[in-house]
PDB file of C-alpha atoms in Angstrom:
ATOM      1  CA  MET J  18      -0.319  -4.654  11.568  1.00 51.00           C
ATOM      2  CA  SER J  19       1.987  -7.406  10.379  1.00 53.00           C
ATOM      3  CA  HIS J  20       0.000  -9.526   7.974  1.00 72.00           C
ATOM      4  CA  LYS J  21       2.246 -11.748   5.887  1.00 86.00           C
ATOM      5  CA  PRO J  22       1.069 -12.750   2.430  1.00 91.00           C
ATOM      6  CA  SER J  23      -0.109 -16.272   1.785  1.00 92.00           C
ATOM      7  CA  GLU J  24       2.120 -18.380  -0.441  1.00 95.00           C
ATOM      8  CA  SER J  25      -0.163 -17.821  -3.444  1.00 95.00           C
ATOM      9  CA  LEU J  26      -0.223 -14.055  -2.872  1.00 95.00           C
ATOM     10  CA  ARG J  27       3.570 -14.032  -2.506  1.00 96.00           C
ATOM     11  CA  ARG J  28       3.827 -15.690  -5.923  1.00 97.00           C
ATOM     12  CA  ASP J  29       1.379 -13.154  -7.358  1.00 97.00           C
ATOM     13  CA  ILE J  30       3.430 -10.245  -5.989  1.00 96.00           C
ATOM     14  CA  GLU J  31       6.563 -11.746  -7.560  1.00 97.00           C
ATOM     15  CA  ARG J  32       4.736 -12.083 -10.889  1.00 97.00           C
ATOM     16  CA  TRP J  33       3.330  -8.544 -10.743  1.00 97.00           C
ATOM     17  CA  LEU J  34       6.804  -7.208  -9.940  1.00 97.00           C
ATOM     18  CA  LYS J  35       8.327  -9.008 -12.938  1.00 97.00           C
ATOM     19  CA  GLU J  36       5.565  -7.670 -15.182  1.00 97.00           C
ATOM     20  CA  PHE J  37       6.092  -4.155 -13.821  1.00 96.00           C
ATOM     21  CA  LEU J  38       9.847  -4.317 -14.429  1.00 97.00           C
ATOM     22  CA  LEU J  39       9.320  -5.422 -18.040  1.00 97.00           C
ATOM     23  CA  ASN J  40       6.620  -2.870 -18.828  1.00 96.00           C
ATOM     24  CA  PRO J  41       8.164   0.047 -20.752  1.00 96.00           C
ATOM     25  CA  THR J  42       5.061   2.176 -20.141  1.00 96.00           C
ATOM     26  CA  GLU J  43       5.756   2.293 -16.397  1.00 94.00           C
ATOM     27  CA  PRO J  44       7.911   5.238 -15.220  1.00 93.00           C
ATOM     28  CA  ALA J  45      11.609   4.436 -15.675  1.00 93.00           C
ATOM     29  CA  ASP J  46      12.566   5.793 -12.241  1.00 92.00           C
ATOM     30  CA  GLN J  47       9.970   3.585 -10.563  1.00 93.00           C
ATOM     31  CA  ARG J  48      11.127   0.516 -12.515  1.00 95.00           C
ATOM     32  CA  GLU J  49      14.722   1.200 -11.472  1.00 94.00           C
ATOM     33  CA  LEU J  50      13.757   1.578  -7.808  1.00 93.00           C
ATOM     34  CA  ALA J  51      11.487  -1.468  -7.930  1.00 95.00           C
ATOM     35  CA  ARG J  52      14.443  -3.507  -9.164  1.00 95.00           C
ATOM     36  CA  GLU J  53      16.797  -1.998  -6.582  1.00 94.00           C
ATOM     37  CA  LEU J  54      14.386  -2.404  -3.642  1.00 94.00           C
ATOM     38  CA  GLY J  55      12.927  -5.724  -4.768  1.00 95.00           C
ATOM     39  CA  GLY J  56       9.394  -4.449  -4.386  1.00 95.00           C
ATOM     40  CA  LEU J  57       6.261  -3.730  -6.384  1.00 97.00           C
ATOM     41  CA  PRO J  58       5.454   0.004  -6.494  1.00 96.00           C
ATOM     42  CA  LEU J  59       2.036   0.621  -4.949  1.00 94.00           C
ATOM     43  CA  TYR J  60       1.959   4.349  -4.278  1.00 89.00           C
ATOM     44  CA  ALA J  61       3.921   7.375  -5.445  1.00 87.00           C
ATOM     45  CA  ASP J  62       3.589  11.057  -4.762  1.00 85.00           C
ATOM     46  CA  MET J  63       5.865  14.073  -4.712  1.00 88.00           C
ATOM     47  CA  GLY J  64       7.475  12.849  -1.490  1.00 85.00           C
ATOM     48  CA  GLY J  65       8.415   9.370  -2.547  1.00 85.00           C
ATOM     49  CA  LEU J  66       7.488   5.844  -3.498  1.00 90.00           C
ATOM     50  CA  VAL J  67       6.039   2.961  -1.475  1.00 92.00           C
ATOM     51  CA  VAL J  68       6.836  -0.606  -2.569  1.00 94.00           C
ATOM     52  CA  LEU J  69       5.681  -4.022  -1.413  1.00 95.00           C
ATOM     53  CA  ARG J  70       8.142  -6.902  -1.331  1.00 95.00           C
ATOM     54  CA  PRO J  71       6.875 -10.457  -1.889  1.00 96.00           C
ATOM     55  CA  ASP J  72       7.477 -11.271   1.804  1.00 94.00           C
ATOM     56  CA  GLY J  73       5.012  -8.527   2.808  1.00 92.00           C
ATOM     57  CA  THR J  74       7.618  -5.941   3.816  1.00 92.00           C
ATOM     58  CA  VAL J  75       6.632  -2.419   2.792  1.00 92.00           C
ATOM     59  CA  LEU J  76       9.356   0.142   2.120  1.00 91.00           C
ATOM     60  CA  THR J  77       9.209   3.863   1.493  1.00 89.00           C
ATOM     61  CA  TYR J  78      11.719   5.608  -0.715  1.00 89.00           C
ATOM     62  CA  ASP J  79      12.241   9.331  -0.197  1.00 85.00           C
ATOM     63  CA  TRP J  80      12.937  11.164  -3.484  1.00 84.00           C
ATOM     64  CA  GLU J  81      14.790  13.994  -1.737  1.00 83.00           C
ATOM     65  CA  ASP J  82      17.007  11.926   0.568  1.00 81.00           C
ATOM     66  CA  SER J  83      17.452   9.041  -1.891  1.00 77.00           C
ATOM     67  CA  LYS J  84      17.009   6.522   0.910  1.00 77.00           C
ATOM     68  CA  SER J  85      14.571   3.767   1.727  1.00 77.00           C
ATOM     69  CA  GLU J  86      13.305   2.375   4.996  1.00 76.00           C
ATOM     70  CA  ALA J  87      10.601   0.116   6.356  1.00 77.00           C
ATOM     71  CA  THR J  88       7.366   2.037   6.504  1.00 76.00           C
ATOM     72  CA  ASP J  89       4.932   2.543   9.326  1.00 79.00           C
ATOM     73  CA  ASP J  90       1.452   1.017   9.370  1.00 85.00           C
ATOM     74  CA  VAL J  91      -0.162   4.252   8.152  1.00 85.00           C
ATOM     75  CA  TRP J  92       1.732   4.278   4.846  1.00 85.00           C
ATOM     76  CA  LYS J  93       1.331   0.516   4.497  1.00 89.00           C
ATOM     77  CA  VAL J  94      -2.468   0.822   4.731  1.00 89.00           C
ATOM     78  CA  VAL J  95      -2.519   3.819   2.353  1.00 88.00           C
ATOM     79  CA  ALA J  96      -0.382   1.986  -0.207  1.00 90.00           C
ATOM     80  CA  LEU J  97      -2.556  -1.128  -0.011  1.00 91.00           C
ATOM     81  CA  THR J  98      -5.883   0.701  -0.169  1.00 91.00           C
ATOM     82  CA  THR J  99      -4.840   2.935  -3.073  1.00 88.00           C
ATOM     83  CA  SER J 100      -3.614  -0.042  -5.103  1.00 90.00           C
ATOM     84  CA  ARG J 101      -6.451  -2.478  -4.368  1.00 84.00           C
ATOM     85  CA  GLU J 102      -8.240  -1.635  -7.596  1.00 86.00           C
ATOM     86  CA  LYS J 103      -5.210  -2.643  -9.676  1.00 92.00           C
ATOM     87  CA  TYR J 104      -4.276  -5.550  -7.373  1.00 94.00           C
ATOM     88  CA  PRO J 105      -7.496  -6.718  -5.636  1.00 93.00           C
ATOM     89  CA  ARG J 106      -5.752  -9.686  -3.986  1.00 94.00           C
ATOM     90  CA  LEU J 107      -3.765  -7.280  -1.802  1.00 93.00           C
ATOM     91  CA  ARG J 108      -6.870  -6.888   0.359  1.00 90.00           C
ATOM     92  CA  GLU J 109      -5.554  -9.990   2.118  1.00 91.00           C
ATOM     93  CA  LEU J 110      -2.885  -7.791   3.728  1.00 92.00           C
ATOM     94  CA  LEU J 111      -5.262  -5.129   5.045  1.00 90.00           C
ATOM     95  CA  PRO J 112      -6.447  -5.172   8.656  1.00 89.00           C
ATOM     96  CA  GLU J 113      -9.774  -6.876   9.213  1.00 90.00           C
ATOM     97  CA  ARG J 114     -12.657  -4.735  10.351  1.00 90.00           C
ATOM     98  CA  THR J 115     -13.500  -5.389  13.973  1.00 89.00           C
ATOM     99  CA  VAL J 116     -16.994  -5.473  15.437  1.00 92.00           C
ATOM    100  CA  SER J 117     -16.313  -2.190  17.259  1.00 90.00           C
ATOM    101  CA  ALA J 118     -15.238  -0.354  14.081  1.00 90.00           C
ATOM    102  CA  LEU J 119     -17.280   2.581  12.850  1.00 90.00           C
ATOM    103  CA  ASP J 120     -18.009   3.690   9.305  1.00 92.00           C
ATOM    104  CA  CYS J 121     -15.851   6.693   8.524  1.00 91.00           C
ATOM    105  CA  ALA J 122     -17.946   9.859   8.628  1.00 92.00           C
ATOM    106  CA  ALA J 123     -15.354  11.857   6.670  1.00 91.00           C
ATOM    107  CA  CYS J 124     -15.743   9.728   3.531  1.00 89.00           C
ATOM    108  CA  THR J 125     -19.125   8.112   4.339  1.00 89.00           C
ATOM    109  CA  GLY J 126     -17.466   4.705   4.358  1.00 90.00           C
ATOM    110  CA  THR J 127     -16.105   4.883   0.794  1.00 90.00           C
ATOM    111  CA  GLY J 128     -12.429   5.287   1.662  1.00 89.00           C
ATOM    112  CA  SER J 129     -12.020   8.291  -0.618  1.00 88.00           C
ATOM    113  CA  ILE J 130     -12.871  11.957  -0.724  1.00 86.00           C
ATOM    114  CA  LEU J 131     -14.405  13.271  -3.961  1.00 82.00           C
ATOM    115  CA  ARG J 132     -13.745   9.819  -5.485  1.00 74.00           C
ATOM    116  CA  THR J 133     -10.098  10.641  -6.164  1.00 76.00           C
ATOM    117  CA  ALA J 134      -8.253  11.315  -2.909  1.00 83.00           C
ATOM    118  CA  THR J 135      -7.612   8.755  -0.187  1.00 86.00           C
ATOM    119  CA  CYS J 136      -9.448   9.617   3.010  1.00 87.00           C
ATOM    120  CA  TRP J 137      -6.826  10.419   5.634  1.00 85.00           C
ATOM    121  CA  LYS J 138      -9.243   9.811   8.521  1.00 88.00           C
ATOM    122  CA  CYS J 139      -9.617   6.095   7.716  1.00 88.00           C
ATOM    123  CA  LEU J 140      -6.596   5.719   5.365  1.00 89.00           C
ATOM    124  CA  GLY J 141      -8.854   4.441   2.614  1.00 89.00           C
ATOM    125  CA  LEU J 142     -10.405   1.598   4.610  1.00 91.00           C
ATOM    126  CA  GLY J 143     -13.847   3.205   4.920  1.00 91.00           C
ATOM    127  CA  TRP J 144     -13.897   2.487   8.666  1.00 91.00           C
ATOM    128  CA  HIS J 145     -11.887   3.173  11.789  1.00 87.00           C
ATOM    129  CA  GLU J 146     -11.793   2.135  15.402  1.00 86.00           C
ATOM    130  CA  PRO J 147     -13.668   4.334  17.890  1.00 84.00           C
ATOM    131  CA  GLU J 148     -11.454   7.041  19.336  1.00 75.00           C
ATOM    132  CA  ALA J 149     -10.695   6.831  23.023  1.00 45.00           C
ATOM    133  CA  VAL J 150     -12.421   9.618  24.947  1.00 45.00           C
ATOM    134  CA  GLY J 151     -11.370  10.824  28.366  1.00 44.00           C
ATOM    135  CA  VAL J 152      -8.361   8.539  28.708  1.00 45.00           C
ATOM    136  CA  ALA J 153      -6.031   9.835  31.392  1.00 46.00           C
ATOM    137  CA  GLY J 154      -2.394   9.984  30.301  1.00 42.00           C
TER     138      GLY J 154
END
């Protein structure tokens, strides 16, 4: 999954990042890391922070190790799906549903469990590709 933002979305991400950095109600540690990493915070939990740079790069920052690195597609999807309510335009960066995709049975296609937690079966998308059965390895 390597969707790059359109030029207009890139500008929006830059604007949202500037607004985030200037907002004193946002957590100070997240504002500091957003400035340092050059990315808009999308997701935070006890393990770390996930930020989106205007060029579409997604980085994770580990609170314990105090280091950042490019994230895998799983965390990228989770960060995008959990922040789509606040930043609806980020849907542009999510994978498109294919014709073979199935509604997620774990969350009944909603993307969340009990309306608050991201579904880890579909990563918040509400769908997933069929699992391969009987593939010899």
